[in-house]
Short mmCIF file of C-alpha atoms in Angstrom, two decimals:
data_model
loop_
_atom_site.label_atom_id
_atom_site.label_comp_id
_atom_site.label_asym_id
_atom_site.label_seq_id
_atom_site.Cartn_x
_atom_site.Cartn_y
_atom_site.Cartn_z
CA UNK A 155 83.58 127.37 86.10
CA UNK A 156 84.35 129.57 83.12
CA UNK A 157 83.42 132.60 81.79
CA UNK A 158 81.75 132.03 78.24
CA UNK A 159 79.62 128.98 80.39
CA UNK A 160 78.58 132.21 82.85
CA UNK A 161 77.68 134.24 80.21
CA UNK A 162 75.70 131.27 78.39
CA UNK A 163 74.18 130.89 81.75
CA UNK A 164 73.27 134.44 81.96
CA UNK A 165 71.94 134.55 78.30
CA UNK A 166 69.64 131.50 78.46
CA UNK A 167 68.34 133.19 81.28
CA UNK A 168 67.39 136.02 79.41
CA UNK A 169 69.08 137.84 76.62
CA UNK A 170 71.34 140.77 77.10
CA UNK A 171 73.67 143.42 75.73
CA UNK A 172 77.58 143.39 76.92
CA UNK A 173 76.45 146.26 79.17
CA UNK A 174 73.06 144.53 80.66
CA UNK A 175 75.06 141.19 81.17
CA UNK A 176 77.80 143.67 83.12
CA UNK A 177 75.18 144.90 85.50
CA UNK A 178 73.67 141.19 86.17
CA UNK A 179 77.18 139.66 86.75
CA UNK A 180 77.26 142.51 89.29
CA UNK A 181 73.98 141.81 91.20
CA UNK A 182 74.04 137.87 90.87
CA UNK A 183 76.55 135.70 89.55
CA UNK A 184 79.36 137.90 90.25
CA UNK A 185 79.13 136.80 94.03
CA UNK A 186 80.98 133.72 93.01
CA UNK A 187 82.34 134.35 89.34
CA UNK A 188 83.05 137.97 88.58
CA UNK A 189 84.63 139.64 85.31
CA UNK A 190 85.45 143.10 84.13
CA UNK A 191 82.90 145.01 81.31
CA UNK A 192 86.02 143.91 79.19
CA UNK A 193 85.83 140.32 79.78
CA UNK A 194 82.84 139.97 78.92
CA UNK A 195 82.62 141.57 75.18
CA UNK A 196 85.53 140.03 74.72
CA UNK A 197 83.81 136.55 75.45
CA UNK A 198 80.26 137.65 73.85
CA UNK A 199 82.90 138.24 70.80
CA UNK A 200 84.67 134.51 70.70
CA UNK A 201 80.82 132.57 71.76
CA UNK A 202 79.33 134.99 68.38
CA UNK A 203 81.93 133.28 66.49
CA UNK A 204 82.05 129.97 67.56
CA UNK A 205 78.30 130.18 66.85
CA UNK A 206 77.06 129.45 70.20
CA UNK A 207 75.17 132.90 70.39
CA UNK A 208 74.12 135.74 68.21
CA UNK A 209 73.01 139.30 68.19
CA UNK A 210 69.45 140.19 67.75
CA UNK A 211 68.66 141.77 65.08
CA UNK A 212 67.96 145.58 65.71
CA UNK A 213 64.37 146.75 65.24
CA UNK A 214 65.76 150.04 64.10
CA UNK A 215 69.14 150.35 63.53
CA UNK A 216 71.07 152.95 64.96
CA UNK A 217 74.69 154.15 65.10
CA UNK A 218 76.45 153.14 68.63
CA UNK A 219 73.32 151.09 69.55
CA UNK A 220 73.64 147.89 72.03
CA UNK A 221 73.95 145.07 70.33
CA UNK A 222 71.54 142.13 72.63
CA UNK A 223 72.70 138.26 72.57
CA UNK A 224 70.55 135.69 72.69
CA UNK A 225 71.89 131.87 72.63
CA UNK A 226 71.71 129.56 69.94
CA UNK A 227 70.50 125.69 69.66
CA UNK A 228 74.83 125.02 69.90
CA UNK A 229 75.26 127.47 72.54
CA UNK A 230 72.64 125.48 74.94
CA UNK A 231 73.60 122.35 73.99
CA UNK A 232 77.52 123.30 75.04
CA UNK A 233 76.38 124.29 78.42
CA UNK A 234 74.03 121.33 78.40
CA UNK A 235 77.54 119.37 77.97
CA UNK A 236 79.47 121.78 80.59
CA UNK A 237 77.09 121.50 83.03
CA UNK A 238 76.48 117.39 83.03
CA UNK A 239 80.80 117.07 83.10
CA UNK A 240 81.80 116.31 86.45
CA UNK A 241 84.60 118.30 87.50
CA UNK A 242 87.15 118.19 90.56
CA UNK A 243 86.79 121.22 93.37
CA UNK A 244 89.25 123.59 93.44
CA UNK A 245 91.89 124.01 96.23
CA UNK A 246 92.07 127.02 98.20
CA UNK A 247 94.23 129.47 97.57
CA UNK A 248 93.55 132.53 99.95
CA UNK A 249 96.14 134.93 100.20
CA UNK A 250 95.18 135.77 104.24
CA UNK A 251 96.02 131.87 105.34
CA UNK A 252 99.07 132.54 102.98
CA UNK A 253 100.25 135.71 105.16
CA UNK A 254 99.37 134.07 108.53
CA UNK A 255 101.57 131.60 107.68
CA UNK A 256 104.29 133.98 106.61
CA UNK A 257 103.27 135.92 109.82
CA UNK A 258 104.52 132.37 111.99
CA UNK A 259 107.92 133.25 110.49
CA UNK A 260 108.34 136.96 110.36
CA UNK A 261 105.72 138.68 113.06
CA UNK A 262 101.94 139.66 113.11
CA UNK A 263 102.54 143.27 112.33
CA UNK A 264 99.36 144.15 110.95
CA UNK A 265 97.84 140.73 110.46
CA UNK A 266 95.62 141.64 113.16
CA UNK A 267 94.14 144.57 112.24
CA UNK A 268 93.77 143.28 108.27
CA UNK A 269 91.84 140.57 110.40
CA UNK A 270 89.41 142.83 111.76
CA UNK A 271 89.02 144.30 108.55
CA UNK A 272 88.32 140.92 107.02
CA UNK A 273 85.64 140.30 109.26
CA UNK A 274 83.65 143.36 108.48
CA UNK A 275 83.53 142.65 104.93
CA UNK A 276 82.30 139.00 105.76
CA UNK A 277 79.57 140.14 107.57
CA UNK A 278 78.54 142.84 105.37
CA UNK A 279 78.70 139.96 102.82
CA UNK A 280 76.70 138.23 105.01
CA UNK A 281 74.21 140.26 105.57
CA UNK A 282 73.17 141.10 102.12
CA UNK A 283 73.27 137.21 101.10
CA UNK A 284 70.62 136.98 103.88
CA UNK A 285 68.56 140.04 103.01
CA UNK A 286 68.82 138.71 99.33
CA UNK A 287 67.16 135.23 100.53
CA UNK A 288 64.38 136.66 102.69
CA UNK A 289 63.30 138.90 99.37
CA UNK A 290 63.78 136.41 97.21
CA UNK A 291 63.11 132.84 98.66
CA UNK A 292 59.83 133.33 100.65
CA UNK A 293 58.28 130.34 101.82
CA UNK A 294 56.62 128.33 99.23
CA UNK A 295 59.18 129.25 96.50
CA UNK A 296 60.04 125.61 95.34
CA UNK A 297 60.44 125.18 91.22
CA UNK A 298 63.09 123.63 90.21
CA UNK A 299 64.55 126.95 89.34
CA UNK A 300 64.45 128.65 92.39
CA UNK A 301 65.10 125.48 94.23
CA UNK A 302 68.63 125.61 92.46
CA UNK A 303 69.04 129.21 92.61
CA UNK A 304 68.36 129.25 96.36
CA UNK A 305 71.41 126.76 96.62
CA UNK A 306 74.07 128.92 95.07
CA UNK A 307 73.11 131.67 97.58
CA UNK A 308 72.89 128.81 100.49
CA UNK A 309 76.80 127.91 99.37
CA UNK A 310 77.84 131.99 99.92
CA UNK A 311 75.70 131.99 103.03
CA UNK A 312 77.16 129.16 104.41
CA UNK A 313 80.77 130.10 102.92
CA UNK A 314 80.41 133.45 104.60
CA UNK A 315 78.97 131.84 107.95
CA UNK A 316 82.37 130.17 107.58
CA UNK A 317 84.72 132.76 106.97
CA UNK A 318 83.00 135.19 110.00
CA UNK A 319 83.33 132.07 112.52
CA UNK A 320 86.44 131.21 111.70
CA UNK A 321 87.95 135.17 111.44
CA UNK A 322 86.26 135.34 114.72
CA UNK A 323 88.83 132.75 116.50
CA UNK A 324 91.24 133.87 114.81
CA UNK A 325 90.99 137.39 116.32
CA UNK A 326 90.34 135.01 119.97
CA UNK A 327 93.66 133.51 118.84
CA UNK A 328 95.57 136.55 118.35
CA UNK A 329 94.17 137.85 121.63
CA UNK A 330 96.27 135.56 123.59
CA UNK A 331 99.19 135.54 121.57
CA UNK A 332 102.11 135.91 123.96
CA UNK A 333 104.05 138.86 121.62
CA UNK A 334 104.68 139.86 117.82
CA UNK A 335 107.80 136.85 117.63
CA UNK A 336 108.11 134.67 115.07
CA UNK A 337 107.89 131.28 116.24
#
């Protein structure tokens, strides 16, 4: 994923100033594609050029006001494009299977305890992904829309499932670890 098809995303969805689209990213699609405030005018400044979006026209001008987007006829049609390419999955690159592999070779010294700490912020994670589906995916929610909506937050339900099983036996792992030797 990139971040002008995000923000195209975002904008089709409804249209937004640099600052609105900043606060969305932060309570929606930022769970699995964030950006800085900074990124994001940056991008709103190449997609206005490239002519796949434009700022509204101001129903009373004003010095220092918010400029909106909106996307244009182009705009859709690129993520139109984007979204019917198929593309490869990513590999994993996490930097805690990284040190726990390092760890093998130079000692656990404060692996564990970074473990711990891993698994509170899963679950925390966790939690709100599942308060966020029982508010917004009652029962009987099935448009197309919220059908695919309700997937993305399945994918960092199920992600985070993962991550607090699997930091779990790791911790169960480190428990019976003989000493802090590398192997």
């Amino acid at each position: 994923m990139s971040l002008p098809h995000a923000i195209l995303t975002a904008l089709v969805e409804k249209p937004s100033s640099g600052l609105e689209l900043t606060r969305r990213f932060d309570r929606s699609i930022g769970y699995f594609w964030s950006a800085t405030h900074q990124q994001i005018y940056r991008e709103l400044g190449k997609l206005e050029a490239q002519g796949l979006i434009r700022a509204l026209p101001d129903r009373q001008p004003a010095r220092g006001q918010k400029k909106s987007y909106e996307v244009l006829p182009a705009g859709r049609a690129e993520l139109s494009r984007w979204t019917a390419t198929p593309q490869d999955p990513k590999p994993l690159r996490d930097t805690m299977l990284l040190r726990l592999r390092a760890a093998a070779v130079v000692g656990t010294d404060g692996v564990e305890s970074d473990l711990r700490r891993h698994l509170e912020l899963h679950e925390r994670q966790l939690a709100e992904y599942e308060e966020i589906e029982r508010r917004d995916f009652p029962p009987g929610r099935d448009s197309t829309e919220d059908r695919l909506r309700h997937l993305v937050l399945r994918a960092g339900i199920d992600l985070e499932t993962f991550w607090t099983q699997w930091l779990r036996h790791a911790l169960a792992q480190f428990a019976e670890l003989p000493g802090d030797e590398p192997a």
